[in-house]
Amino acid sequence: YNADRYGLQIDRLVVDENFNPEVGFLRRENFRRNYGFARFSPRPTGNRIIRKYSYETGFEYTTDNHNRLESRELQGTFRIEQQNSDLWVLTYARNYELIPQPFTISEGVRIPIGGYGFGTLSGSYTLGQQHRINGTATVEVGSFYDGDKTTAAYKGRVQLVAGLAVEPSVSLNWIDIPQGRFMNKVIGGRATYTMTPRMYAAALVQYSSSTTSLSTNVRFRWEYQPGSELFVVYTEGRDTFLPRRIDLETRGLVVKINRLFRF
């Protein structure tokens, strides 16, 4: 239920151990997910600055099919939407995550097996799309795998000329856990050129310091008939770990076309 003043969502998803998705993919196997969400969004009368307040709460509980807890999240959010479409968001979340296998989070830093609890507080401010320069700035602080993490991020959009926009993004993460202390930087940029309402080309370049990887994605989309599309996508991944050397890791070219038939 998603009305203007109230919202409610209840969801249960079960994926059995032998489920075969045939086409597509699964983010997780052999699990049961229960999710609930509620929202109250009053609109103040006679307020020249505030258009809407939103109070939201959500709860997600995921187990395997033997009811062993894998992840849990309880989240509360407060939003203020201004009359000019600018948006303020404050969110607090309590999380639990079970790590069944150790994994590497950064060079020489591994997260061991175990159950971990998190508590995070984040605040963000979003400039509405009516601004020529807009985007979202976010600050987050909280616990992280028996340690602490602080994040500062910005994802923006600049309309250069009609049909051409660039979207710079940067995320800085200061992480201090028992296994080590490090900083992870994710820096990227996207450029989108819209030739017609049904045709555009977009290019994305992104660098992550934790994996020393440089990723590139170039995509062309053409809706040649309503509901029928042509995609051409080129992707490339390179490792920048060695100084003065950028090694090619992956490269791919995909062409996809679909046709909608109506009877």
C-alpha positions as a Python dict, from the first residue, in 0.01 Angstrom:
ca = {
    (1, 'Y'): (0, 0, 0),
    (2, 'N'): (163, 324, -117),
    (3, 'A'): (-59, 627, -70),
    (4, 'D'): (62, 984, -25),
    (5, 'R'): (9, 1000, 351),
    (6, 'Y'): (58, 636, 450),
    (7, 'G'): (266, 348, 319),
    (8, 'L'): (284, -17, 416),
    (9, 'Q'): (474, -311, 271),
    (10, 'I'): (497, -674, 385),
    (11, 'D'): (709, -924, 197),
    (12, 'R'): (812, -1288, 240),
    (13, 'L'): (1048, -1461, 0),
    (14, 'V'): (1162, -1824, 25),
    (15, 'V'): (1429, -1977, -201),
    (16, 'D'): (1477, -2348, -150),
    (17, 'E'): (1818, -2514, -155),
    (18, 'N'): (1777, -2674, -500),
    (19, 'F'): (1615, -2378, -674),
    (20, 'N'): (1758, -2318, -1022),
    (21, 'P'): (1698, -1966, -1158),
    (22, 'E'): (1758, -2089, -1518),
    (23, 'V'): (1818, -1737, -1648),
    (24, 'G'): (1932, -1439, -1444),
    (25, 'F'): (2102, -1472, -1108),
    (26, 'L'): (2045, -1495, -733),
    (27, 'R'): (2212, -1265, -483),
    (28, 'R'): (2168, -1534, -216),
    (29, 'E'): (2083, -1906, -212),
    (30, 'N'): (1884, -2123, 29),
    (31, 'F'): (1720, -1850, 239),
    (32, 'R'): (1398, -1710, 386),
    (33, 'R'): (1350, -1334, 389),
    (34, 'N'): (1083, -1153, 589),
    (35, 'Y'): (1044, -779, 541),
    (36, 'G'): (810, -512, 677),
    (37, 'F'): (795, -138, 613),
    (38, 'A'): (567, 141, 737),
    (39, 'R'): (554, 512, 649),
    (40, 'F'): (365, 818, 771),
    (41, 'S'): (405, 1130, 552),
    (42, 'P'): (201, 1432, 664),
    (43, 'R'): (196, 1753, 459),
    (44, 'P'): (196, 2069, 675),
    (45, 'T'): (-56, 2335, 574),
    (46, 'G'): (51, 2694, 512),
    (47, 'N'): (424, 2618, 531),
    (48, 'R'): (621, 2801, 261),
    (49, 'I'): (939, 2599, 320),
    (50, 'I'): (840, 2240, 406),
    (51, 'R'): (629, 2036, 163),
    (52, 'K'): (624, 1702, 345),
    (53, 'Y'): (759, 1517, 646),
    (54, 'S'): (813, 1140, 635),
    (55, 'Y'): (858, 901, 925),
    (56, 'E'): (965, 554, 810),
    (57, 'T'): (1059, 230, 977),
    (58, 'G'): (1163, -100, 824),
    (59, 'F'): (1261, -444, 951),
    (60, 'E'): (1430, -723, 755),
    (61, 'Y'): (1499, -1072, 892),
    (62, 'T'): (1678, -1331, 678),
    (63, 'T'): (1755, -1692, 772),
    (64, 'D'): (1855, -2007, 592),
    (65, 'N'): (1593, -2280, 546),
    (66, 'H'): (1693, -2429, 883),
    (67, 'N'): (1600, -2096, 1050),
    (68, 'R'): (1960, -1999, 1128),
    (69, 'L'): (1984, -1620, 1133),
    (70, 'E'): (2200, -1481, 850),
    (71, 'S'): (2120, -1110, 855),
    (72, 'R'): (1890, -866, 1032),
    (73, 'E'): (1823, -495, 993),
    (74, 'L'): (1606, -252, 1188),
    (75, 'Q'): (1596, 96, 1038),
    (76, 'G'): (1430, 427, 1118),
    (77, 'T'): (1431, 726, 883),
    (78, 'F'): (1314, 1086, 907),
    (79, 'R'): (1280, 1291, 586),
    (80, 'I'): (1206, 1655, 520),
    (81, 'E'): (1107, 1747, 165),
    (82, 'Q'): (1118, 2119, 94),
    (83, 'Q'): (891, 2311, -141),
    (84, 'N'): (1179, 2347, -388),
    (85, 'S'): (1231, 1962, -391),
    (86, 'D'): (1546, 1973, -179),
    (87, 'L'): (1555, 1680, 64),
    (88, 'W'): (1701, 1620, 413),
    (89, 'V'): (1731, 1260, 538),
    (90, 'L'): (1839, 1126, 878),
    (91, 'T'): (1864, 747, 924),
    (92, 'Y'): (1960, 519, 1210),
    (93, 'A'): (2007, 145, 1152),
    (94, 'R'): (2085, -158, 1367),
    (95, 'N'): (2223, -454, 1173),
    (96, 'Y'): (2344, -808, 1227),
    (97, 'E'): (2541, -1010, 972),
    (98, 'L'): (2669, -1368, 992),
    (99, 'I'): (2999, -1429, 809),
    (100, 'P'): (3021, -1804, 726),
    (101, 'Q'): (3351, -1772, 538),
    (102, 'P'): (3638, -1526, 596),
    (103, 'F'): (3686, -1267, 323),
    (104, 'T'): (3937, -997, 232),
    (105, 'I'): (3806, -645, 274),
    (106, 'S'): (4130, -465, 186),
    (107, 'E'): (4492, -545, 107),
    (108, 'G'): (4611, -769, 392),
    (109, 'V'): (4291, -725, 597),
    (110, 'R'): (4053, -1023, 637),
    (111, 'I'): (3724, -1044, 822),
    (112, 'P'): (3705, -1372, 1020),
    (113, 'I'): (3407, -1604, 1059),
    (114, 'G'): (3149, -1490, 1312),
    (115, 'G'): (2838, -1285, 1382),
    (116, 'Y'): (2871, -906, 1380),
    (117, 'G'): (2640, -631, 1501),
    (118, 'F'): (2639, -281, 1352),
    (119, 'G'): (2489, 52, 1453),
    (120, 'T'): (2507, 339, 1203),
    (121, 'L'): (2378, 694, 1187),
    (122, 'S'): (2372, 877, 854),
    (123, 'G'): (2258, 1215, 733),
    (124, 'S'): (2224, 1343, 379),
    (125, 'Y'): (2116, 1650, 187),
    (126, 'T'): (1993, 1634, -173),
    (127, 'L'): (1959, 1930, -405),
    (128, 'G'): (1652, 1899, -628),
    (129, 'Q'): (1688, 1833, -999),
    (130, 'Q'): (1566, 2181, -1084),
    (131, 'H'): (1917, 2305, -995),
    (132, 'R'): (2169, 2299, -1277),
    (133, 'I'): (2419, 2153, -1029),
    (134, 'N'): (2253, 1901, -800),
    (135, 'G'): (2334, 1584, -609),
    (136, 'T'): (2348, 1421, -266),
    (137, 'A'): (2604, 1473, 10),
    (138, 'T'): (2614, 1206, 282),
    (139, 'V'): (2796, 1160, 614),
    (140, 'E'): (2776, 831, 805),
    (141, 'V'): (2929, 715, 1134),
    (142, 'G'): (2896, 386, 1317),
    (143, 'S'): (3036, 45, 1404),
    (144, 'F'): (3177, -194, 1147),
    (145, 'Y'): (3290, -558, 1206),
    (146, 'D'): (3391, -504, 1572),
    (147, 'G'): (3542, -168, 1477),
    (148, 'D'): (3435, 171, 1349),
    (149, 'K'): (3371, 331, 1011),
    (150, 'T'): (3321, 692, 903),
    (151, 'T'): (3203, 774, 552),
    (152, 'A'): (3178, 1097, 358),
    (153, 'A'): (3028, 1075, 11),
    (154, 'Y'): (2898, 1293, -269),
    (155, 'K'): (2715, 1197, -586),
    (156, 'G'): (2631, 1488, -810),
    (157, 'R'): (2491, 1585, -1146),
    (158, 'V'): (2584, 1881, -1365),
    (159, 'Q'): (2384, 1971, -1675),
    (160, 'L'): (2650, 2111, -1907),
    (161, 'V'): (2437, 2174, -2216),
    (162, 'A'): (2105, 2045, -2341),
    (163, 'G'): (2129, 1665, -2361),
    (164, 'L'): (2473, 1636, -2196),
    (165, 'A'): (2520, 1579, -1823),
    (166, 'V'): (2808, 1456, -1607),
    (167, 'E'): (2770, 1283, -1269),
    (168, 'P'): (3082, 1291, -1050),
    (169, 'S'): (3092, 1072, -739),
    (170, 'V'): (3335, 1022, -453),
    (171, 'S'): (3314, 806, -140),
    (172, 'L'): (3577, 822, 136),
    (173, 'N'): (3567, 552, 404),
    (174, 'W'): (3784, 561, 716),
    (175, 'I'): (3781, 211, 869),
    (176, 'D'): (3935, 103, 1200),
    (177, 'I'): (3884, -264, 1294),
    (178, 'P'): (4090, -509, 1505),
    (179, 'Q'): (4244, -660, 1189),
    (180, 'G'): (4376, -327, 1064),
    (181, 'R'): (4318, 40, 995),
    (182, 'F'): (4283, 174, 643),
    (183, 'M'): (4105, 417, 416),
    (184, 'N'): (3907, 316, 110),
    (185, 'K'): (3839, 560, -171),
    (186, 'V'): (3587, 507, -450),
    (187, 'I'): (3602, 777, -717),
    (188, 'G'): (3406, 779, -1037),
    (189, 'G'): (3224, 977, -1299),
    (190, 'R'): (2946, 919, -1547),
    (191, 'A'): (2870, 1116, -1862),
    (192, 'T'): (2532, 1083, -2035),
    (193, 'Y'): (2443, 1224, -2376),
    (194, 'T'): (2078, 1209, -2479),
    (195, 'M'): (2032, 1233, -2854),
    (196, 'T'): (1654, 1186, -2851),
    (197, 'P'): (1401, 1090, -2580),
    (198, 'R'): (1451, 728, -2692),
    (199, 'M'): (1825, 722, -2753),
    (200, 'Y'): (2121, 793, -2527),
    (201, 'A'): (2485, 697, -2466),
    (202, 'A'): (2648, 679, -2122),
    (203, 'A'): (3007, 623, -2007),
    (204, 'L'): (3112, 532, -1652),
    (205, 'V'): (3466, 526, -1508),
    (206, 'Q'): (3526, 419, -1147),
    (207, 'Y'): (3833, 355, -928),
    (208, 'S'): (3836, 166, -596),
    (209, 'S'): (4145, 183, -376),
    (210, 'S'): (4057, -133, -176),
    (211, 'T'): (4082, -352, -488),
    (212, 'T'): (4309, -114, -687),
    (213, 'S'): (4069, -166, -976),
    (214, 'L'): (3979, 74, -1255),
    (215, 'S'): (3646, -9, -1420),
    (216, 'T'): (3500, 131, -1741),
    (217, 'N'): (3151, 85, -1881),
    (218, 'V'): (3015, 239, -2201),
    (219, 'R'): (2650, 182, -2293),
    (220, 'F'): (2430, 278, -2587),
    (221, 'R'): (2051, 238, -2568),
    (222, 'W'): (1800, 292, -2848),
    (223, 'E'): (1428, 229, -2810),
    (224, 'Y'): (1360, 190, -3179),
    (225, 'Q'): (991, 115, -3117),
    (226, 'P'): (788, 156, -2798),
    (227, 'G'): (890, -134, -2573),
    (228, 'S'): (1157, -261, -2816),
    (229, 'E'): (1521, -178, -2745),
    (230, 'L'): (1875, -218, -2869),
    (231, 'F'): (2167, -217, -2622),
    (232, 'V'): (2540, -211, -2699),
    (233, 'V'): (2760, -236, -2387),
    (234, 'Y'): (3140, -236, -2358),
    (235, 'T'): (3305, -312, -2022),
    (236, 'E'): (3668, -322, -1914),
    (237, 'G'): (3844, -382, -1583),
    (238, 'R'): (4208, -307, -1508),
    (239, 'D'): (4432, -361, -1204),
    (240, 'T'): (4639, -58, -1100),
    (241, 'F'): (4825, -223, -808),
    (242, 'L'): (5169, -214, -971),
    (243, 'P'): (5313, 139, -1010),
    (244, 'R'): (5339, 271, -1366),
    (245, 'R'): (5149, -31, -1492),
    (246, 'I'): (4781, -97, -1557),
    (247, 'D'): (4706, -462, -1629),
    (248, 'L'): (4396, -567, -1819),
    (249, 'E'): (4179, -808, -1616),
    (250, 'T'): (3848, -828, -1800),
    (251, 'R'): (3699, -700, -2124),
    (252, 'G'): (3359, -760, -2281),
    (253, 'L'): (3128, -645, -2557),
    (254, 'V'): (2757, -727, -2540),
    (255, 'V'): (2486, -654, -2796),
    (256, 'K'): (2126, -711, -2691),
    (257, 'I'): (1809, -651, -2890),
    (258, 'N'): (1452, -721, -2792),
    (259, 'R'): (1123, -686, -2975),
    (260, 'L'): (784, -635, -2814),
    (261, 'F'): (486, -801, -2983),
    (262, 'R'): (134, -693, -2895),
    (263, 'F'): (-179, -890, -2988),
}
